[in-house]
Amino acid sequence: MGTGNSLYLNLKEIEYKGMLVLWVYVPVSSQIEICCGKIYDRNGDADQDVTTSADLVANISNRKSAAYIERKIFPYAAEEDLCMDLVRKARQMAVNKFKDHPWGNMTDMELLRSAGLYEKDMESGKEGFNMACILLFGKPETIQSCVPGYKTDAIYRVENLDRYDDRLIVENNLMESYDLLIDFIKKHTDDKFFLIDGVNVSLRTAIAREIVSNLLVHREFKSAFPAKLIIEKDRIWTENWSRTQWKGRISLENFTPYPKNPTIAKFFVNIGYADSLGSGVRNLYKYTKIYSNAEPDFEENDVFKLIVPMRPAGATLTNNGKSSEVTKVTEKVTDVTEKRILELLKDNAKYKTVELAEMLDISRKTVSVKLKNLREKGIIERVGSDRKGYWNIYL
């Protein structure tokens, strides 16, 4: 076995329930291995003969390669091929997130060099902007020239199941794509607020952030396979070509973070579009559990798939595409004062009765009655004492 040298394996004998089991460990090699003149790739529980498929053999080579395609240098790309105003925007975002961020005192080119987006290949001598830079800041025509297969197809499909109800094909750079895809999710999903660590958090925004950053950062840009983001009546799911190290479902127990595009990932962390490596999986488990009382489904393969449930099992939709549970709760709030109280609590879940009374210019007794009504309807819940507690809002 092997392309040039034999791969020697040791068998280990193990007794199990009166039987003899032969166990062998086959290490991951840095080259494509050949067995009996054929090349095999693991597909689920089967070994697939891919010898005659150039694309599938290339996929194996890509997985074994130590090089990251994001570091490919384009020596003839120049500043005029980039949206340099986005570089300045990124600088401000980094400073807003980290007060003493070193980018704050750098020129545009110093920032790009510092972020690993302009580099010199010490082996070939090539110098210039790399693919990560083109993807993050490139103008549309620059991206199409350097990464012709790059695009993200966003689809909303609830009423028209054969085609779609809304569609957005995103071919912008990653900085612009992030905002466009976040807005697409917000447009077609319900929002819920929840107090996390004393802060009233929009769960929809938190989930959208993790979905989009994962879709844009952890994909293999060498492939022309179009990334997809699809919103259906009870879930959001994505798929994109991946540079997988192993195949199977990902859980919190077996999850080992592996950077697909470390330069882009690090840049997203600096500007607040993502957190540290591996945090996206943990955050999606946390936020999805709160939002829909369900867990996301990650499947690592040549095509990486992510499914995020957006409604509890059994929730149905009304004609306008909204959850019947949400509509039912919304219909319960018909009182004008109760609606005003809810709006204030969404801004600050720690408001006390006396503060609500002052802002609404009504008596404390009236506020207490309205809060009691909202609690009985299951729309709000008090956590902690009257003096130091806060309100959870289920709407």
JSON list of C-alpha atoms in Angstrom, two decimals, residues 84-198:
[
{"chain": "A", "resi": 84, "resn": "MET", "atom": "CA", "xyz": [-10.20, 50.34, 0.97]},
{"chain": "A", "resi": 85, "resn": "ASP", "atom": "CA", "xyz": [-13.05, 52.11, 2.79]},
{"chain": "A", "resi": 86, "resn": "LEU", "atom": "CA", "xyz": [-13.89, 48.71, 4.31]},
{"chain": "A", "resi": 87, "resn": "VAL", "atom": "CA", "xyz": [-10.35, 48.45, 5.65]},
{"chain": "A", "resi": 88, "resn": "ARG", "atom": "CA", "xyz": [-10.95, 51.70, 7.54]},
{"chain": "A", "resi": 89, "resn": "LYS", "atom": "CA", "xyz": [-14.30, 50.38, 8.74]},
{"chain": "A", "resi": 90, "resn": "ALA", "atom": "CA", "xyz": [-12.60, 47.22, 10.02]},
{"chain": "A", "resi": 91, "resn": "ARG", "atom": "CA", "xyz": [-10.04, 49.33, 11.88]},
{"chain": "A", "resi": 92, "resn": "GLN", "atom": "CA", "xyz": [-12.80, 51.24, 13.65]},
{"chain": "A", "resi": 93, "resn": "MET", "atom": "CA", "xyz": [-14.66, 48.03, 14.51]},
{"chain": "A", "resi": 94, "resn": "ALA", "atom": "CA", "xyz": [-11.52, 46.53, 16.05]},
{"chain": "A", "resi": 95, "resn": "VAL", "atom": "CA", "xyz": [-10.91, 49.68, 18.13]},
{"chain": "A", "resi": 96, "resn": "ASN", "atom": "CA", "xyz": [-14.54, 49.73, 19.24]},
{"chain": "A", "resi": 97, "resn": "LYS", "atom": "CA", "xyz": [-14.20, 46.13, 20.44]},
{"chain": "A", "resi": 98, "resn": "PHE", "atom": "CA", "xyz": [-10.73, 46.45, 21.93]},
{"chain": "A", "resi": 99, "resn": "LYS", "atom": "CA", "xyz": [-9.92, 49.99, 23.10]},
{"chain": "A", "resi": 100, "resn": "ASP", "atom": "CA", "xyz": [-6.14, 49.67, 22.72]},
{"chain": "A", "resi": 101, "resn": "HIS", "atom": "CA", "xyz": [-6.15, 47.56, 19.56]},
{"chain": "A", "resi": 102, "resn": "PRO", "atom": "CA", "xyz": [-2.84, 48.04, 17.69]},
{"chain": "A", "resi": 103, "resn": "TRP", "atom": "CA", "xyz": [-4.65, 48.58, 14.37]},
{"chain": "A", "resi": 104, "resn": "GLY", "atom": "CA", "xyz": [-5.82, 51.96, 15.70]},
{"chain": "A", "resi": 105, "resn": "ASN", "atom": "CA", "xyz": [-2.41, 53.52, 15.02]},
{"chain": "A", "resi": 106, "resn": "MET", "atom": "CA", "xyz": [-1.63, 51.75, 11.75]},
{"chain": "A", "resi": 107, "resn": "THR", "atom": "CA", "xyz": [-1.96, 52.87, 8.16]},
{"chain": "A", "resi": 108, "resn": "ASP", "atom": "CA", "xyz": [-4.14, 50.79, 5.83]},
{"chain": "A", "resi": 109, "resn": "MET", "atom": "CA", "xyz": [-1.18, 48.84, 4.46]},
{"chain": "A", "resi": 110, "resn": "GLU", "atom": "CA", "xyz": [0.32, 48.31, 7.90]},
{"chain": "A", "resi": 111, "resn": "LEU", "atom": "CA", "xyz": [-3.01, 46.90, 9.04]},
{"chain": "A", "resi": 112, "resn": "LEU", "atom": "CA", "xyz": [-3.21, 44.50, 6.07]},
{"chain": "A", "resi": 113, "resn": "ARG", "atom": "CA", "xyz": [0.34, 43.31, 6.67]},
{"chain": "A", "resi": 114, "resn": "SER", "atom": "CA", "xyz": [-0.32, 42.89, 10.40]},
{"chain": "A", "resi": 115, "resn": "ALA", "atom": "CA", "xyz": [-3.46, 40.84, 9.69]},
{"chain": "A", "resi": 116, "resn": "GLY", "atom": "CA", "xyz": [-1.55, 38.53, 7.33]},
{"chain": "A", "resi": 117, "resn": "LEU", "atom": "CA", "xyz": [-3.44, 39.80, 4.28]},
{"chain": "A", "resi": 118, "resn": "TYR", "atom": "CA", "xyz": [-0.34, 41.09, 2.47]},
{"chain": "A", "resi": 119, "resn": "GLU", "atom": "CA", "xyz": [2.60, 38.74, 2.62]},
{"chain": "A", "resi": 120, "resn": "LYS", "atom": "CA", "xyz": [5.70, 37.38, 0.97]},
{"chain": "A", "resi": 121, "resn": "ASP", "atom": "CA", "xyz": [6.11, 33.71, 0.12]},
{"chain": "A", "resi": 122, "resn": "MET", "atom": "CA", "xyz": [9.59, 32.91, 1.39]},
{"chain": "A", "resi": 123, "resn": "GLU", "atom": "CA", "xyz": [9.81, 29.86, -0.88]},
{"chain": "A", "resi": 124, "resn": "SER", "atom": "CA", "xyz": [8.79, 31.36, -4.23]},
{"chain": "A", "resi": 125, "resn": "GLY", "atom": "CA", "xyz": [9.58, 35.02, -3.55]},
{"chain": "A", "resi": 126, "resn": "LYS", "atom": "CA", "xyz": [6.06, 36.12, -4.56]},
{"chain": "A", "resi": 127, "resn": "GLU", "atom": "CA", "xyz": [4.74, 39.13, -2.68]},
{"chain": "A", "resi": 128, "resn": "GLY", "atom": "CA", "xyz": [1.32, 40.75, -2.61]},
{"chain": "A", "resi": 129, "resn": "PHE", "atom": "CA", "xyz": [-2.28, 40.56, -1.41]},
{"chain": "A", "resi": 130, "resn": "ASN", "atom": "CA", "xyz": [-3.43, 37.01, -0.72]},
{"chain": "A", "resi": 131, "resn": "MET", "atom": "CA", "xyz": [-6.79, 35.35, -1.35]},
{"chain": "A", "resi": 132, "resn": "ALA", "atom": "CA", "xyz": [-7.94, 36.08, 2.21]},
{"chain": "A", "resi": 133, "resn": "CYS", "atom": "CA", "xyz": [-7.51, 39.80, 1.50]},
{"chain": "A", "resi": 134, "resn": "ILE", "atom": "CA", "xyz": [-9.30, 39.55, -1.85]},
{"chain": "A", "resi": 135, "resn": "LEU", "atom": "CA", "xyz": [-12.20, 37.72, -0.21]},
{"chain": "A", "resi": 136, "resn": "LEU", "atom": "CA", "xyz": [-12.48, 40.17, 2.68]},
{"chain": "A", "resi": 137, "resn": "PHE", "atom": "CA", "xyz": [-12.13, 43.45, 0.77]},
{"chain": "A", "resi": 138, "resn": "GLY", "atom": "CA", "xyz": [-12.15, 42.74, -2.96]},
{"chain": "A", "resi": 139, "resn": "LYS", "atom": "CA", "xyz": [-14.36, 44.57, -5.42]},
{"chain": "A", "resi": 140, "resn": "PRO", "atom": "CA", "xyz": [-16.86, 42.29, -7.25]},
{"chain": "A", "resi": 141, "resn": "GLU", "atom": "CA", "xyz": [-14.80, 42.12, -10.43]},
{"chain": "A", "resi": 142, "resn": "THR", "atom": "CA", "xyz": [-11.64, 41.34, -8.43]},
{"chain": "A", "resi": 143, "resn": "ILE", "atom": "CA", "xyz": [-13.30, 38.45, -6.60]},
{"chain": "A", "resi": 144, "resn": "GLN", "atom": "CA", "xyz": [-14.72, 37.01, -9.83]},
{"chain": "A", "resi": 145, "resn": "SER", "atom": "CA", "xyz": [-11.25, 37.10, -11.38]},
{"chain": "A", "resi": 146, "resn": "CYS", "atom": "CA", "xyz": [-9.41, 35.55, -8.43]},
{"chain": "A", "resi": 147, "resn": "VAL", "atom": "CA", "xyz": [-12.08, 33.25, -6.94]},
{"chain": "A", "resi": 148, "resn": "PRO", "atom": "CA", "xyz": [-14.56, 32.63, -9.80]},
{"chain": "A", "resi": 149, "resn": "GLY", "atom": "CA", "xyz": [-16.53, 29.92, -7.99]},
{"chain": "A", "resi": 150, "resn": "TYR", "atom": "CA", "xyz": [-17.27, 32.03, -4.92]},
{"chain": "A", "resi": 151, "resn": "LYS", "atom": "CA", "xyz": [-20.89, 32.83, -4.08]},
{"chain": "A", "resi": 152, "resn": "THR", "atom": "CA", "xyz": [-23.51, 32.25, -1.39]},
{"chain": "A", "resi": 153, "resn": "ASP", "atom": "CA", "xyz": [-27.11, 31.41, -2.31]},
{"chain": "A", "resi": 154, "resn": "ALA", "atom": "CA", "xyz": [-29.62, 32.55, 0.35]},
{"chain": "A", "resi": 155, "resn": "ILE", "atom": "CA", "xyz": [-33.15, 31.16, -0.03]},
{"chain": "A", "resi": 156, "resn": "TYR", "atom": "CA", "xyz": [-36.38, 31.63, 1.95]},
{"chain": "A", "resi": 157, "resn": "ARG", "atom": "CA", "xyz": [-38.79, 28.74, 1.27]},
{"chain": "A", "resi": 158, "resn": "VAL", "atom": "CA", "xyz": [-42.06, 28.46, 3.20]},
{"chain": "A", "resi": 159, "resn": "GLU", "atom": "CA", "xyz": [-45.05, 28.91, 0.88]},
{"chain": "A", "resi": 160, "resn": "ASN", "atom": "CA", "xyz": [-43.53, 27.91, -2.48]},
{"chain": "A", "resi": 161, "resn": "LEU", "atom": "CA", "xyz": [-41.79, 24.65, -1.60]},
{"chain": "A", "resi": 162, "resn": "ASP", "atom": "CA", "xyz": [-40.95, 23.81, -5.22]},
{"chain": "A", "resi": 163, "resn": "ARG", "atom": "CA", "xyz": [-38.90, 26.99, -5.73]},
{"chain": "A", "resi": 164, "resn": "TYR", "atom": "CA", "xyz": [-38.66, 29.78, -3.17]},
{"chain": "A", "resi": 165, "resn": "ASP", "atom": "CA", "xyz": [-40.46, 32.79, -1.72]},
{"chain": "A", "resi": 166, "resn": "ASP", "atom": "CA", "xyz": [-37.38, 35.01, -1.60]},
{"chain": "A", "resi": 167, "resn": "ARG", "atom": "CA", "xyz": [-33.83, 34.64, -2.84]},
{"chain": "A", "resi": 168, "resn": "LEU", "atom": "CA", "xyz": [-30.57, 36.54, -2.53]},
{"chain": "A", "resi": 169, "resn": "ILE", "atom": "CA", "xyz": [-27.42, 35.56, -4.44]},
{"chain": "A", "resi": 170, "resn": "VAL", "atom": "CA", "xyz": [-24.47, 37.06, -2.58]},
{"chain": "A", "resi": 171, "resn": "GLU", "atom": "CA", "xyz": [-21.21, 37.54, -4.47]},
{"chain": "A", "resi": 172, "resn": "ASN", "atom": "CA", "xyz": [-19.90, 40.47, -2.43]},
{"chain": "A", "resi": 173, "resn": "ASN", "atom": "CA", "xyz": [-16.74, 40.38, -0.37]},
{"chain": "A", "resi": 174, "resn": "LEU", "atom": "CA", "xyz": [-16.94, 38.76, 3.07]},
{"chain": "A", "resi": 175, "resn": "MET", "atom": "CA", "xyz": [-17.31, 42.08, 4.92]},
{"chain": "A", "resi": 176, "resn": "GLU", "atom": "CA", "xyz": [-20.40, 42.99, 2.89]},
{"chain": "A", "resi": 177, "resn": "SER", "atom": "CA", "xyz": [-21.69, 39.40, 2.68]},
{"chain": "A", "resi": 178, "resn": "TYR", "atom": "CA", "xyz": [-21.80, 39.17, 6.48]},
{"chain": "A", "resi": 179, "resn": "ASP", "atom": "CA", "xyz": [-24.23, 42.11, 6.76]},
{"chain": "A", "resi": 180, "resn": "LEU", "atom": "CA", "xyz": [-26.35, 40.99, 3.78]},
{"chain": "A", "resi": 181, "resn": "LEU", "atom": "CA", "xyz": [-26.82, 37.46, 5.13]},
{"chain": "A", "resi": 182, "resn": "ILE", "atom": "CA", "xyz": [-27.52, 38.61, 8.69]},
{"chain": "A", "resi": 183, "resn": "ASP", "atom": "CA", "xyz": [-30.21, 40.97, 7.34]},
{"chain": "A", "resi": 184, "resn": "PHE", "atom": "CA", "xyz": [-31.70, 38.14, 5.23]},
{"chain": "A", "resi": 185, "resn": "ILE", "atom": "CA", "xyz": [-32.11, 35.96, 8.33]},
{"chain": "A", "resi": 186, "resn": "LYS", "atom": "CA", "xyz": [-33.59, 38.83, 10.34]},
{"chain": "A", "resi": 187, "resn": "LYS", "atom": "CA", "xyz": [-36.06, 39.54, 7.53]},
{"chain": "A", "resi": 188, "resn": "HIS", "atom": "CA", "xyz": [-37.52, 36.04, 7.57]},
{"chain": "A", "resi": 189, "resn": "THR", "atom": "CA", "xyz": [-37.37, 34.86, 11.20]},
{"chain": "A", "resi": 190, "resn": "ASP", "atom": "CA", "xyz": [-38.97, 35.80, 14.51]},
{"chain": "A", "resi": 191, "resn": "ASP", "atom": "CA", "xyz": [-36.99, 37.55, 17.21]},
{"chain": "A", "resi": 192, "resn": "LYS", "atom": "CA", "xyz": [-36.87, 36.56, 20.85]},
{"chain": "A", "resi": 193, "resn": "PHE", "atom": "CA", "xyz": [-35.17, 38.29, 23.76]},
{"chain": "A", "resi": 194, "resn": "PHE", "atom": "CA", "xyz": [-33.57, 36.63, 26.77]},
{"chain": "A", "resi": 195, "resn": "LEU", "atom": "CA", "xyz": [-31.49, 37.88, 29.66]},
{"chain": "A", "resi": 196, "resn": "ILE", "atom": "CA", "xyz": [-27.99, 36.37, 29.51]},
{"chain": "A", "resi": 197, "resn": "ASP", "atom": "CA", "xyz": [-25.41, 37.45, 32.09]},
{"chain": "A", "resi": 198, "resn": "GLY", "atom": "CA", "xyz": [-27.59, 40.41, 33.01]}
]
